[in-house]
Each structure stands twice: as structure tokens, then as C-alpha cells.
mmCIF file of C-alpha atoms and ligand atoms in Angstrom:
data_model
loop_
_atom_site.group_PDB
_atom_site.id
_atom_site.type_symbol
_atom_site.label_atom_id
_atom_site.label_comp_id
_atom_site.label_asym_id
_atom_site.label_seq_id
_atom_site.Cartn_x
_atom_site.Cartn_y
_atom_site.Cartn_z
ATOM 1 C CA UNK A 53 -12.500 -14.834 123.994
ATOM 2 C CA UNK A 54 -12.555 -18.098 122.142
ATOM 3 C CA UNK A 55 -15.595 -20.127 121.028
ATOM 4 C CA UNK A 56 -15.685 -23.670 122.289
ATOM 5 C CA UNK A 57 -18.820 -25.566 121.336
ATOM 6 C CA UNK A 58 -19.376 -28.976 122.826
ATOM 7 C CA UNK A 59 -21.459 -31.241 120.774
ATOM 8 C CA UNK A 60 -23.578 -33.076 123.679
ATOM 9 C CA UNK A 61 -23.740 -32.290 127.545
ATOM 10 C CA UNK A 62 -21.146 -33.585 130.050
ATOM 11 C CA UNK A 63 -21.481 -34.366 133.388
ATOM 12 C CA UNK A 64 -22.416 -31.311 135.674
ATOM 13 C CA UNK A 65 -20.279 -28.393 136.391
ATOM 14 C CA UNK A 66 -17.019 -29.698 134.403
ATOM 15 C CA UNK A 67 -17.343 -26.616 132.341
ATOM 16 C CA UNK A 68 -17.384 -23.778 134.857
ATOM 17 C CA UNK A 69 -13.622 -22.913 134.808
ATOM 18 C CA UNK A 70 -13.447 -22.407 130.773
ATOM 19 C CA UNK A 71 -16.863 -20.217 131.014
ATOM 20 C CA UNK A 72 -14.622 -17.831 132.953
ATOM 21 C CA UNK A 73 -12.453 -17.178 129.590
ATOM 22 C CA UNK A 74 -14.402 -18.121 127.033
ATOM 23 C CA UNK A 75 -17.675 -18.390 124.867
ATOM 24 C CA UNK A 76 -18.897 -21.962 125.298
ATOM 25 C CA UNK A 77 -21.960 -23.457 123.586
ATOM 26 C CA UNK A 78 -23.141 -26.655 124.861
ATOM 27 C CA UNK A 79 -25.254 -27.994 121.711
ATOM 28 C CA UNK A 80 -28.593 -30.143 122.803
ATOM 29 C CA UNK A 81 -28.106 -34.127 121.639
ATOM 30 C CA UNK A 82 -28.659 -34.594 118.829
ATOM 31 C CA UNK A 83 -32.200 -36.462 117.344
ATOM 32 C CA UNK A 84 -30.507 -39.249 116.125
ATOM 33 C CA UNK A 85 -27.780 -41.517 117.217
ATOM 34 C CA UNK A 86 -25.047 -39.283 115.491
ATOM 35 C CA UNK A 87 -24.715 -36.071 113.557
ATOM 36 C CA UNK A 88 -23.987 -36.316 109.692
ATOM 37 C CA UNK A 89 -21.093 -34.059 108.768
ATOM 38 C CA UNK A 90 -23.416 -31.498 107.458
ATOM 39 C CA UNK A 91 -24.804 -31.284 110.666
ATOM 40 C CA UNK A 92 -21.622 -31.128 112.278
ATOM 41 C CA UNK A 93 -20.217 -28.138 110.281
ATOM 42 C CA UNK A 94 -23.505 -26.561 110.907
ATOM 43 C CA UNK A 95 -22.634 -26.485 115.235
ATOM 44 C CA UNK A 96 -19.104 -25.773 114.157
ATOM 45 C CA UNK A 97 -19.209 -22.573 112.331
ATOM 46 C CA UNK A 98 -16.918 -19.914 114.104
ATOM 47 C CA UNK A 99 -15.984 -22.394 116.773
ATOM 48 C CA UNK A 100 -12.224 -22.448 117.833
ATOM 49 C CA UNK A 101 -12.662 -25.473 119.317
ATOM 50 C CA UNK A 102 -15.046 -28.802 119.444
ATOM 51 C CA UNK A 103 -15.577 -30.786 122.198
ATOM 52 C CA UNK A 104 -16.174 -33.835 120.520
ATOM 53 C CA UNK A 105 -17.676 -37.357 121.342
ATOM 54 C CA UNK A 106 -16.933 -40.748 119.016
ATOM 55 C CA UNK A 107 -20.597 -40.052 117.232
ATOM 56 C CA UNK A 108 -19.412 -37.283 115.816
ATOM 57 C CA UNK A 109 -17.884 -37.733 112.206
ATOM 58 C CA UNK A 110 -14.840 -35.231 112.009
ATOM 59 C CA UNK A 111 -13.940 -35.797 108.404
ATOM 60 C CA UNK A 112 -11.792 -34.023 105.761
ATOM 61 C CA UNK A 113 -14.995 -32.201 104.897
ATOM 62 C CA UNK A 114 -15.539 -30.538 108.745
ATOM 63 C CA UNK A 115 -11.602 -29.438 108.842
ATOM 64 C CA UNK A 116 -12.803 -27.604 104.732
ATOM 65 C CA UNK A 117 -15.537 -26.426 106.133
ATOM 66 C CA UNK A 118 -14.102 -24.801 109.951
ATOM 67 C CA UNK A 119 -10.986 -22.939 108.599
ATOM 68 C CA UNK A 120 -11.264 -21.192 112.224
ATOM 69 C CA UNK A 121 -11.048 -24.642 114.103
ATOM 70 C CA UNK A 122 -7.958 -25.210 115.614
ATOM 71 C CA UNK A 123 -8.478 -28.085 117.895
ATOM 72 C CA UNK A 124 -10.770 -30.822 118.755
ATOM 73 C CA UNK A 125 -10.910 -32.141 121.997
ATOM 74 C CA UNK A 126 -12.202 -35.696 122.107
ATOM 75 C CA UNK A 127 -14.062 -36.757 124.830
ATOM 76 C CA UNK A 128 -12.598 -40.441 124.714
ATOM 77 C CA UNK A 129 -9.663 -42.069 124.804
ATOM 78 C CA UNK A 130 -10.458 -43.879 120.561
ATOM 79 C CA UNK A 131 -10.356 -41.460 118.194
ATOM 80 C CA UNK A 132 -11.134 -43.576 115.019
ATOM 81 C CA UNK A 133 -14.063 -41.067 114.002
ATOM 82 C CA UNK A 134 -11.747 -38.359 113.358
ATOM 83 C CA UNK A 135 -9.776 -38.059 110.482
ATOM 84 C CA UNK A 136 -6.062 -37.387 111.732
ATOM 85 C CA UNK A 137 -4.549 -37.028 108.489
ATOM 86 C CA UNK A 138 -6.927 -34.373 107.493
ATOM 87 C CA UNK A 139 -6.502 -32.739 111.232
ATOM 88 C CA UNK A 140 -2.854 -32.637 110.591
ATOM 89 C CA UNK A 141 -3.318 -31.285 106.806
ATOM 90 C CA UNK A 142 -5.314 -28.042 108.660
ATOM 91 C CA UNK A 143 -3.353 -27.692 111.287
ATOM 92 C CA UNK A 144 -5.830 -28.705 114.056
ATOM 93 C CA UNK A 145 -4.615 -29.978 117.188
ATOM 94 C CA UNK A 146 -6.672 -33.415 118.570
ATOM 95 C CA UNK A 147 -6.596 -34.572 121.927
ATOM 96 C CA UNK A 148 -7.806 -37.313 124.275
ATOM 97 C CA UNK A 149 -8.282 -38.906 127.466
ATOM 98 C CA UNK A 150 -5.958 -41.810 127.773
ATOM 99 C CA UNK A 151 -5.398 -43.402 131.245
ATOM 100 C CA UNK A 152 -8.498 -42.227 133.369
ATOM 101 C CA UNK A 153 -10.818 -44.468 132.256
ATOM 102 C CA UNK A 154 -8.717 -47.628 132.285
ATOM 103 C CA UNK A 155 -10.215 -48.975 135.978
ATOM 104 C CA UNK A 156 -13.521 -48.098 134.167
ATOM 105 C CA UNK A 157 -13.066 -50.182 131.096
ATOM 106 C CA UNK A 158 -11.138 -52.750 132.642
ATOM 107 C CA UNK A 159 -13.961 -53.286 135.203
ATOM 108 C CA UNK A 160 -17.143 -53.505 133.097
ATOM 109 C CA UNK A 161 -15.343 -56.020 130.851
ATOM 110 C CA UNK A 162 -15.163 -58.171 133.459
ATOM 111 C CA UNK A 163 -18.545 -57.075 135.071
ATOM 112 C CA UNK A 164 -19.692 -58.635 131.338
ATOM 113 C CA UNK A 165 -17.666 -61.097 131.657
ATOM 114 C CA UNK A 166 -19.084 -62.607 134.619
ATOM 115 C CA UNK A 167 -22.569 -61.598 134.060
ATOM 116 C CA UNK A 168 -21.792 -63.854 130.684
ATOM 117 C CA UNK A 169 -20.032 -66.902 132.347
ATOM 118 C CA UNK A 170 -22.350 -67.198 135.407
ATOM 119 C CA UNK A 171 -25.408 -66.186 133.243
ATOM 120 C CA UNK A 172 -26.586 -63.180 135.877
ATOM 121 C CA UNK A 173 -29.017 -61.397 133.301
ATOM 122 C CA UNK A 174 -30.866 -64.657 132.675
ATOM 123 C CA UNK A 175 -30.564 -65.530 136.185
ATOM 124 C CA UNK A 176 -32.278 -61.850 137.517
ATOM 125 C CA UNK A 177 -35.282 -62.204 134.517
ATOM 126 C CA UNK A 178 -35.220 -65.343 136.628
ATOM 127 C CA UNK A 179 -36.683 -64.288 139.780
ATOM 128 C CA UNK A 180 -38.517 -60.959 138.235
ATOM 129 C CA UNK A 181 -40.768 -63.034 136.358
ATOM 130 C CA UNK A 182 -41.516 -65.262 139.503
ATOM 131 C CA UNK A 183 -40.111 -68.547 138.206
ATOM 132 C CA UNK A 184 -37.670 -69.297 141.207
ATOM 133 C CA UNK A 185 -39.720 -72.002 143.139
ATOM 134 C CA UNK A 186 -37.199 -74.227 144.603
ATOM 135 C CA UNK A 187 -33.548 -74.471 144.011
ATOM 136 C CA UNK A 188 -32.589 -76.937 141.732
ATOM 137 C CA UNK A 189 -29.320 -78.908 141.222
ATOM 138 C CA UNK A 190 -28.900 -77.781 137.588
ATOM 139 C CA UNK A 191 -30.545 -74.305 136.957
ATOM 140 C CA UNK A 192 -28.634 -71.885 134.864
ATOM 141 C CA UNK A 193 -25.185 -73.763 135.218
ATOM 142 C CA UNK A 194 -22.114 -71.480 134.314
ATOM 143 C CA UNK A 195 -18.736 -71.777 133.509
ATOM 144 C CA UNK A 196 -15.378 -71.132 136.258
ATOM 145 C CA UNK A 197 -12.718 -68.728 135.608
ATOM 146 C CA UNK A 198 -10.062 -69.952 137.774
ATOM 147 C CA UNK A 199 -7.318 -72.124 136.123
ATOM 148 C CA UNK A 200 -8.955 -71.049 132.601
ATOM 149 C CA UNK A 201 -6.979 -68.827 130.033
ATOM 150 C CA UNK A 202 -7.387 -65.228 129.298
ATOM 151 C CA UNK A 203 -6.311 -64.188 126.120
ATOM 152 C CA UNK A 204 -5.862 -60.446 126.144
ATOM 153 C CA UNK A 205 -5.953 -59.316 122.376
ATOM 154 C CA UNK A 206 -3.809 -55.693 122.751
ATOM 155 C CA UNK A 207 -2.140 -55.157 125.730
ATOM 156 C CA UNK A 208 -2.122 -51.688 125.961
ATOM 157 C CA UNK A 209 -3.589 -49.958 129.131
ATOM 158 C CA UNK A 210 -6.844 -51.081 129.101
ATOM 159 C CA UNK A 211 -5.586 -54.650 128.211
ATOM 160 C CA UNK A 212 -3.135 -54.931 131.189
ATOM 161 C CA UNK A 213 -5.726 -53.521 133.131
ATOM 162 C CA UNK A 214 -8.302 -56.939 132.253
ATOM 163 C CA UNK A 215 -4.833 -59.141 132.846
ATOM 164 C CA UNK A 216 -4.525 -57.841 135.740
ATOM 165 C CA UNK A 217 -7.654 -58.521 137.052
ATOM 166 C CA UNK A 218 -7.595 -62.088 135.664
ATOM 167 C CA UNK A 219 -4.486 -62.922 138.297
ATOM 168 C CA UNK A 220 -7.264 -62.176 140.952
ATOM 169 C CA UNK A 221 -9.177 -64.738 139.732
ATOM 170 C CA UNK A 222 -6.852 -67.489 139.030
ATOM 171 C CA UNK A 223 -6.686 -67.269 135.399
ATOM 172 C CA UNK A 224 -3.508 -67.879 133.614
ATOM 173 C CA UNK A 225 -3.176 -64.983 130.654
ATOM 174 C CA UNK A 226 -1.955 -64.733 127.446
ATOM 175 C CA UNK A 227 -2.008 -62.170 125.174
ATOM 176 C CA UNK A 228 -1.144 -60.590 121.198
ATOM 177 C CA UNK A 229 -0.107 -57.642 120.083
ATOM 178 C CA UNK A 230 1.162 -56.143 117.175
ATOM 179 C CA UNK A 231 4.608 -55.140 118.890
ATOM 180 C CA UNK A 232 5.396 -57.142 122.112
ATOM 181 C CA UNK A 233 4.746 -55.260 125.186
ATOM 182 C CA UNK A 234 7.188 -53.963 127.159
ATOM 183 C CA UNK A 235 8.742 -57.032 129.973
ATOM 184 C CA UNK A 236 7.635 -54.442 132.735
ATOM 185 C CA UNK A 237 4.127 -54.592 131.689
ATOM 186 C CA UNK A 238 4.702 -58.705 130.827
ATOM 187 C CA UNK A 239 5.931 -59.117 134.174
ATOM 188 C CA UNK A 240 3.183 -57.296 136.009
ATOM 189 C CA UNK A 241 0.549 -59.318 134.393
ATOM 190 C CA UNK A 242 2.565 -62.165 134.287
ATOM 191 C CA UNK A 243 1.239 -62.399 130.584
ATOM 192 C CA UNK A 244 3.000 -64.590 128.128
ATOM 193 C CA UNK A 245 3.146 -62.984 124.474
ATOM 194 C CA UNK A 246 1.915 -65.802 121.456
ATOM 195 C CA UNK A 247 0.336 -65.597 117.915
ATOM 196 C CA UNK A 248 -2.995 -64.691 117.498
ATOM 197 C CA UNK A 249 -3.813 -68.107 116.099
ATOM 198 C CA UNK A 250 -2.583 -69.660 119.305
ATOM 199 C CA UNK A 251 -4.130 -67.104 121.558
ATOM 200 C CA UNK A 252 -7.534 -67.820 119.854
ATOM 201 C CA UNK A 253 -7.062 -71.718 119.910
ATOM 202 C CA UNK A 254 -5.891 -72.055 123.709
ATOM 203 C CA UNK A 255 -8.193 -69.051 125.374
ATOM 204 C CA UNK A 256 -10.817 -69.904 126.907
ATOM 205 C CA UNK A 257 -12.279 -66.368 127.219
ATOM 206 C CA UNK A 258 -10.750 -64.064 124.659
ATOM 207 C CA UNK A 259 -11.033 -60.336 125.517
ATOM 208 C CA UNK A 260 -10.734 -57.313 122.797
ATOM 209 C CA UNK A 261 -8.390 -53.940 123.999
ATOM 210 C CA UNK A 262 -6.872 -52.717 120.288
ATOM 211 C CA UNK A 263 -7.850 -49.948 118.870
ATOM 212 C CA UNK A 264 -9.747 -49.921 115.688
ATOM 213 C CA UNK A 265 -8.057 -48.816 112.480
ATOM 214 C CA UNK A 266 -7.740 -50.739 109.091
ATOM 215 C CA UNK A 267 -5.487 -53.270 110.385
ATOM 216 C CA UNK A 268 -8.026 -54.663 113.268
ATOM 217 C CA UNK A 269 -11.334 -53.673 111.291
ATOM 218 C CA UNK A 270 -12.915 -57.378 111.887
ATOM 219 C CA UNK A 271 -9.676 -58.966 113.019
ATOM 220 C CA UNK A 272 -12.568 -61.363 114.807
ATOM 221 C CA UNK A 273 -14.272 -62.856 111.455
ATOM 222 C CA UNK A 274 -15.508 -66.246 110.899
ATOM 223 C CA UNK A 275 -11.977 -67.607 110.154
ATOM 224 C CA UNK A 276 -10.825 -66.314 113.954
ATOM 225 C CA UNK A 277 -13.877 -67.562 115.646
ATOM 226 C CA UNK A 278 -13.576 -70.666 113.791
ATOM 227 C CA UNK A 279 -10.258 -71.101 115.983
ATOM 228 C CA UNK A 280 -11.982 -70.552 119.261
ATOM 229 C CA UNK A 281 -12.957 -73.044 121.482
ATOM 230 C CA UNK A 282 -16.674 -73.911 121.888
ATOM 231 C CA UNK A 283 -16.356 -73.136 125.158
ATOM 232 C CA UNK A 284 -14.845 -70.070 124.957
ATOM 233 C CA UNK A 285 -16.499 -66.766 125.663
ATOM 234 C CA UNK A 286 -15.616 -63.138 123.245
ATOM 235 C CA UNK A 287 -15.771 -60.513 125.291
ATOM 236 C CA UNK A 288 -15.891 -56.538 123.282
ATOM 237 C CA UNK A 289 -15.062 -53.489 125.205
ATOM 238 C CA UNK A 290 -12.843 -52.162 122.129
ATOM 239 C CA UNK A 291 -14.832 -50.976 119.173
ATOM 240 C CA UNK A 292 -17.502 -53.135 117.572
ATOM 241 C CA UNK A 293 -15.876 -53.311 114.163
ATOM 242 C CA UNK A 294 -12.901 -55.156 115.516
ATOM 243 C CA UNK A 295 -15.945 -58.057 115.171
ATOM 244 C CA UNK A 296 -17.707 -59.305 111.938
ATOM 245 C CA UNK A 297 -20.976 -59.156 113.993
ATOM 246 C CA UNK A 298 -22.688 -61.307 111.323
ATOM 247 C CA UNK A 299 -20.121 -64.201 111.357
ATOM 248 C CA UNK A 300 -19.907 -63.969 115.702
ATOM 249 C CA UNK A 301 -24.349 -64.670 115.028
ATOM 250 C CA UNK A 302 -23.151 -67.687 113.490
ATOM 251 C CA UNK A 303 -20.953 -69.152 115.142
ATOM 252 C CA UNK A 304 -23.084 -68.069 118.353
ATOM 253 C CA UNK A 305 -25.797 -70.172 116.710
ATOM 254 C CA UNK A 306 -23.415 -72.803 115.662
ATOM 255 C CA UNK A 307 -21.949 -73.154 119.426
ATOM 256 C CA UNK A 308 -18.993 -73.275 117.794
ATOM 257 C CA UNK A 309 -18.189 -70.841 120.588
ATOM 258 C CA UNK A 310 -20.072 -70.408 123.743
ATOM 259 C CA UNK A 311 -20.877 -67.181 124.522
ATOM 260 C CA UNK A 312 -19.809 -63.285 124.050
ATOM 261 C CA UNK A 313 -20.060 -60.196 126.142
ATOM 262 C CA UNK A 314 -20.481 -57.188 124.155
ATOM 263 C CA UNK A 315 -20.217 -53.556 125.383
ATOM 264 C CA UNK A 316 -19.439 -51.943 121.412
ATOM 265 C CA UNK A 317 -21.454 -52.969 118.461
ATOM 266 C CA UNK A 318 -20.299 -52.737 114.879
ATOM 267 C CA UNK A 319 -22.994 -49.946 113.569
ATOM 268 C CA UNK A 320 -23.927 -48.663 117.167
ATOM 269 C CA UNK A 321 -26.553 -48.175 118.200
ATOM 270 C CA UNK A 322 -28.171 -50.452 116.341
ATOM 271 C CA UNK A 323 -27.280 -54.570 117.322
ATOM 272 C CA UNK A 324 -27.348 -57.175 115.171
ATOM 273 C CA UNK A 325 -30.797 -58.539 115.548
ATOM 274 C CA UNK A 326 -29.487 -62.045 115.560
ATOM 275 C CA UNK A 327 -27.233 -61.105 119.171
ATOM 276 C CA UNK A 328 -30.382 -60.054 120.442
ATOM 277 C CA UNK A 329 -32.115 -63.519 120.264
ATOM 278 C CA UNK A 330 -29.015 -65.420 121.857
ATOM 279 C CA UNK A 331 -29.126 -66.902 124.998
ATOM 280 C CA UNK A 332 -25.681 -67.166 125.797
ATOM 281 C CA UNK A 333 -24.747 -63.020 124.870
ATOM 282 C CA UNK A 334 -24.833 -60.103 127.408
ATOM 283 C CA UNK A 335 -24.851 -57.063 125.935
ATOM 284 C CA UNK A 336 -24.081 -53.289 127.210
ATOM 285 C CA UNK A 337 -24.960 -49.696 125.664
ATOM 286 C CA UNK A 338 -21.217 -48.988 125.265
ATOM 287 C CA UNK A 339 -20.350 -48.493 128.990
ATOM 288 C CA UNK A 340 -16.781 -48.728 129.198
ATOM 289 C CA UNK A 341 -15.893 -45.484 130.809
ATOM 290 C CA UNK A 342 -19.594 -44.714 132.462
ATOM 291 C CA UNK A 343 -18.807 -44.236 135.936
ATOM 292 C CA UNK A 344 -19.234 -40.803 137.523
ATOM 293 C CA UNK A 345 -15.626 -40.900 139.023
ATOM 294 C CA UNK A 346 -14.138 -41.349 134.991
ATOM 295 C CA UNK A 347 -16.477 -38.933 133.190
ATOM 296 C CA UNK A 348 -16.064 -36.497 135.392
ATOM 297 C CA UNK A 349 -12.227 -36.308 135.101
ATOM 298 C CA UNK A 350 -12.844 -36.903 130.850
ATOM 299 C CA UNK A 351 -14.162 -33.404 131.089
ATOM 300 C CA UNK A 352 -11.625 -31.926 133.413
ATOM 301 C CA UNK A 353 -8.859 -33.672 130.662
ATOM 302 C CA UNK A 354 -10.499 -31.833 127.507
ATOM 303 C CA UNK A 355 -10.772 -28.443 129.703
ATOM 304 C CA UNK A 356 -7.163 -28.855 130.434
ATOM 305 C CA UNK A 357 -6.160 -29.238 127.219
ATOM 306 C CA UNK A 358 -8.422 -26.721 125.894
ATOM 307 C CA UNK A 359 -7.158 -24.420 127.891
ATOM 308 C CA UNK A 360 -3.652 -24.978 126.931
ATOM 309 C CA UNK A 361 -4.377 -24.804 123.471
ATOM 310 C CA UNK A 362 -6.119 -21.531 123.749
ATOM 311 C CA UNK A 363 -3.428 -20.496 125.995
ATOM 312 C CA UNK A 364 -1.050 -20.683 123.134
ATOM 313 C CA UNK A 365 0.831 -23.238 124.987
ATOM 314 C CA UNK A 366 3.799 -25.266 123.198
ATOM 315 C CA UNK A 367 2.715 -28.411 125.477
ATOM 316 C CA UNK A 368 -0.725 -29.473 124.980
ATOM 317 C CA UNK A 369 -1.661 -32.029 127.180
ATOM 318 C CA UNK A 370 -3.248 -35.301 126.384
ATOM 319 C CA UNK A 371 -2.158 -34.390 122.737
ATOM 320 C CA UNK A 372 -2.963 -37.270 120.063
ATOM 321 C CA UNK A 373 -2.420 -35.100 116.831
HETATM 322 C C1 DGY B 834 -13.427 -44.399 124.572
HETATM 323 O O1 DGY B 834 -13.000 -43.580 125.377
HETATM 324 O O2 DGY B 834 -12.835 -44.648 123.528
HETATM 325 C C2 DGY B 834 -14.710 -45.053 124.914
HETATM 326 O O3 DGY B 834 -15.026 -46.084 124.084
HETATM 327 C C3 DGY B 834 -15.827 -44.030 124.936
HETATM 328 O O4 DGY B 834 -16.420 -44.083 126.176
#
């Protein structure tokens, strides 16, 4: 019998199956927004395998410290809070959960999207607070979609996904990546590969889908939004850090760009207190894949691949590392 030790709770019953075969320890949340390492190492001692979420820092020091560990299963497709290299140097296997929540991500960015262009939150604290007396010709004017452009920056699955949905609403798409996407996945999205500099310059809403790692850490800074249109809306469902939060307050306050739906923040969960004040910003708890139908399958994924892994299986599935 293995140990597996989950760091959080996951959605009812996903569990059941590995109980059958092995020890696992579902650790309470924890008091804060994320462990610390020490913490980490703490939940980790004698455990074969972690079931881990992005909160949890997986460093160098965890893999020194778990010499019994030999996998961590992330619950999430980004794994930027866990330290491949060192995972690789101990011989711990990571996975993931690629592909499932695509639908999921792809859908709230343009839930925030919309909510951002056609102003929804304002309009709803609207009619809570009893102010909607009469229609009026120019209340809480938004902006169209159709006919605008989409620039998709990554087109990976979660990219094609958005470009997808912008053909349904009339939007013409380009998009940037650091290698050109295949022409399959051009043709289905009928999205035309171009600089970033143009993407940023021509978009009209520019939506995030790369990964974070050193090359993309705040890709969006003052010098990118400073190519945006005024009238152009940011929209974040990647990781916060792809934006300098600070510079996107200013150029928010500037209206050097016109609005920004957020779903990741740069030092989650806090928010930059000066995206709080702004009108023109709709902001999420980092909701991408939070629908029952995705989560549930997330879990499923990590049992699978636990269960290979434990299995001594040559084929993990959903491997990363
Ligand atoms: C992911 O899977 O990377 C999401 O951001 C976490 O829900």
C-alpha cells in the first residue's frame, strides 16, 4: 500500500477507487492562501505521492526533503509552481490535466469578456441597489464584438479554444506564438499568425493563453500596453504574472486602454488595490476550470495517473515530467 496525500479536498467521491489500494490522506486547506515549503514537507513526509494544487510550492527543497516521493500529480493543467528540473534531478514523475478543462477556460474568458465589454457587473449593482428608474438612451453603453479583432496571445488549446469562439461572434482573429501553430489548428480558427507588436497594435480585445515561465513573466508591461489601442480590452485567464499588474493600473487609469478582464492575478490572492477601484475591470477568483463537469474529471486524470505510477507502469498518463 502506497501513501498518497492530497494537499486540499477535491470534489466529492473522485477518490474512492485509489482508497481501495492505497493509504490516502486528504490534508484540511490550509490557513492561508498557500503552504510555505516547510509546511509542505511537513504533509509530505512518507508520502509516495502528492496530489498537488498550483498553491503549493514544490521546490528543490520538497524533492531534498521527500526522498520517498516519487510523483506529484498536479491538479491543473500549469505547472509553473513546481520545479521540473529538480523533479527530474530526484527522479519524481509530474503529471497534469491538459485538455479537460479547455471548454472551461475557454468559456469563462469570454464569460469575462462580455461581462467587461457590455459592463454586466456594473449593470447588476445597477438594479440591486434600486437605481434602474427608467431606461435611458445612454446608460452603461458597451462596446460590440462583431467585426472587431481578437488577438489570441498563445494558441495552444486553450487559445484555439477562445478563437474559436470568437468566429461565433463575428470577430476576425489573430494570434502570436512563439512557434507558429500548426495550419490544421490555423485553419480551424481561421487565425492569421503576426508579431506580437502587430497583434497588440491591431486587437481590439487581446486575450492571454501562454503559459508562464521566464520568457512570458510580464510579457504585458507598460511598453506592450502602450501598443494597445484605447479601446481595446486585456483579458487574463493564463497566469497573472504574464501582466505587470502595476503598469496595466496605469494605463487603466490613463485610458490608454479601455478595459481588462482578469481571472489570474500576479500575487494571488491578493489584487492590486488599484484594479479594484477601476470601473472598466471585471475581475474573477481564478475560475478557469471551476465547473463541476471539469473538476470532476481533474481528479479522475490525477487518479489515473496515480494509479499507473503506483502500478509500476512504463506509460504514465498525462505525464509532464
Ligand atoms: C490550471 O489548470 O492551470 C488552472 O489555472 C487551475 O485551475
Amino acid at each position: 500500500m502506497a501513501h498518497v496525500v492530497v494537499t486540499r479536498p477535491l470534489v466529492e467521491g473522485g477518490l474512492t477507487e485509489l482508497r481501495k489500494d492505497h493509504t490516502v490522506t486528504v490534508c484540511d486547506p490550509p490557513e492561508g492562501a498557500a503552504r510555505s515549503e516547510e509546511e509542505l514537507i511537513a504533509l509530505a513526509d512518507g508520502a509516495d505521492v502528492l496530489l498537488t494544487v498550483l498553491a503549493d510550492p514544490v521546490t528543490e527543497r520538497v524533492f531534498a526533503a521527500c526522498p520517498d516521493l516519487k510523483m506529484v500529480a498536479q491538479y491543473a493543467v500549469g505547472i509553473d509552481n513546481i520545479d521540473l528540473d529538480a523533479a527530474q534531478a530526484h527522479d519524481v514523475v509530474v503529471t497534469h490535466t491538459p485538455g479537460v478543462l479547455t471548454d472551461a477556460t475557454a468559456d469563462m474568458a469570454w464569460a469575462l469578456l462580455l461581462a467587461a465589454a457590455r459592463r454586466v457587473p456594473a449593470a447588476d449593482d445597477y438594479v440591486r441597489e434600486g437605481q434602474f428608474e427608467r431606461w435611458e438612451t445612454t446608460l452603461l453603453l458597451g462596446t460590440e464584438l462583431a467585426d472587431k479583432t481578437m488577438g489570441i496571445v498563445g494558441l495552444g488549446r486553450i487559445g484555439a479554444a477562445v478563437a474559436r469562439r470568437a468566429l461565433g461572434f463575428g470577430m476576425n482573429v489573430v494570434y502570436h506564438n512563439r512557434t507558429r501553430a500548426n495550419p490544421t489548428v490555423e485553419r480551424q480558427t481561421s487565425a492569421q499568425y503576426v508579431e506580437l507588436e502587430e497583434l497588440l497594435s491591431t486587437s481590439d480585445v487581446v486575450s492571454l493563453h501562454c503559459p508562464l515561465n521566464e520568457d512570458s513573466r510580464h510579457l504585458i508591461d507598460a511598453a506592450a500596453l502602450g501598443r494597445m489601442k484605447d479601446e481595446a480590452i486585456l483579458v487574463n485567464t493564463a497566469r497573472g504574472a504574464v501582466v505587470d499588474e502595476a503598469a496595466l493600473v496605469e494605463a487603466l487609469s490613463a485610458g490608454s486602454i479601455a478595459g481588462a478582464a482578469l481571472d489570474v492575478f500576479e500575487d494571488e490572492p491578493d489584487v492590486h488595490p488599484g484594479l479594484m477601484e477601476q470601473d472598466r475591470v471585471v475581475l474573477a477568483p481564478h475560475l478557469g476550470s471551476a465547473t463541476t463537469e471539469t473538476r470532476t474529471e481533474m481528479v479522475h486524470m490525477c487518479v489515473e495517473s496515480i494509479r499507473a505510477r503506483l502500478s509500476g507502469a512504463e506509460e504514465i498518463p498525462h505525464r509532464a515530467v
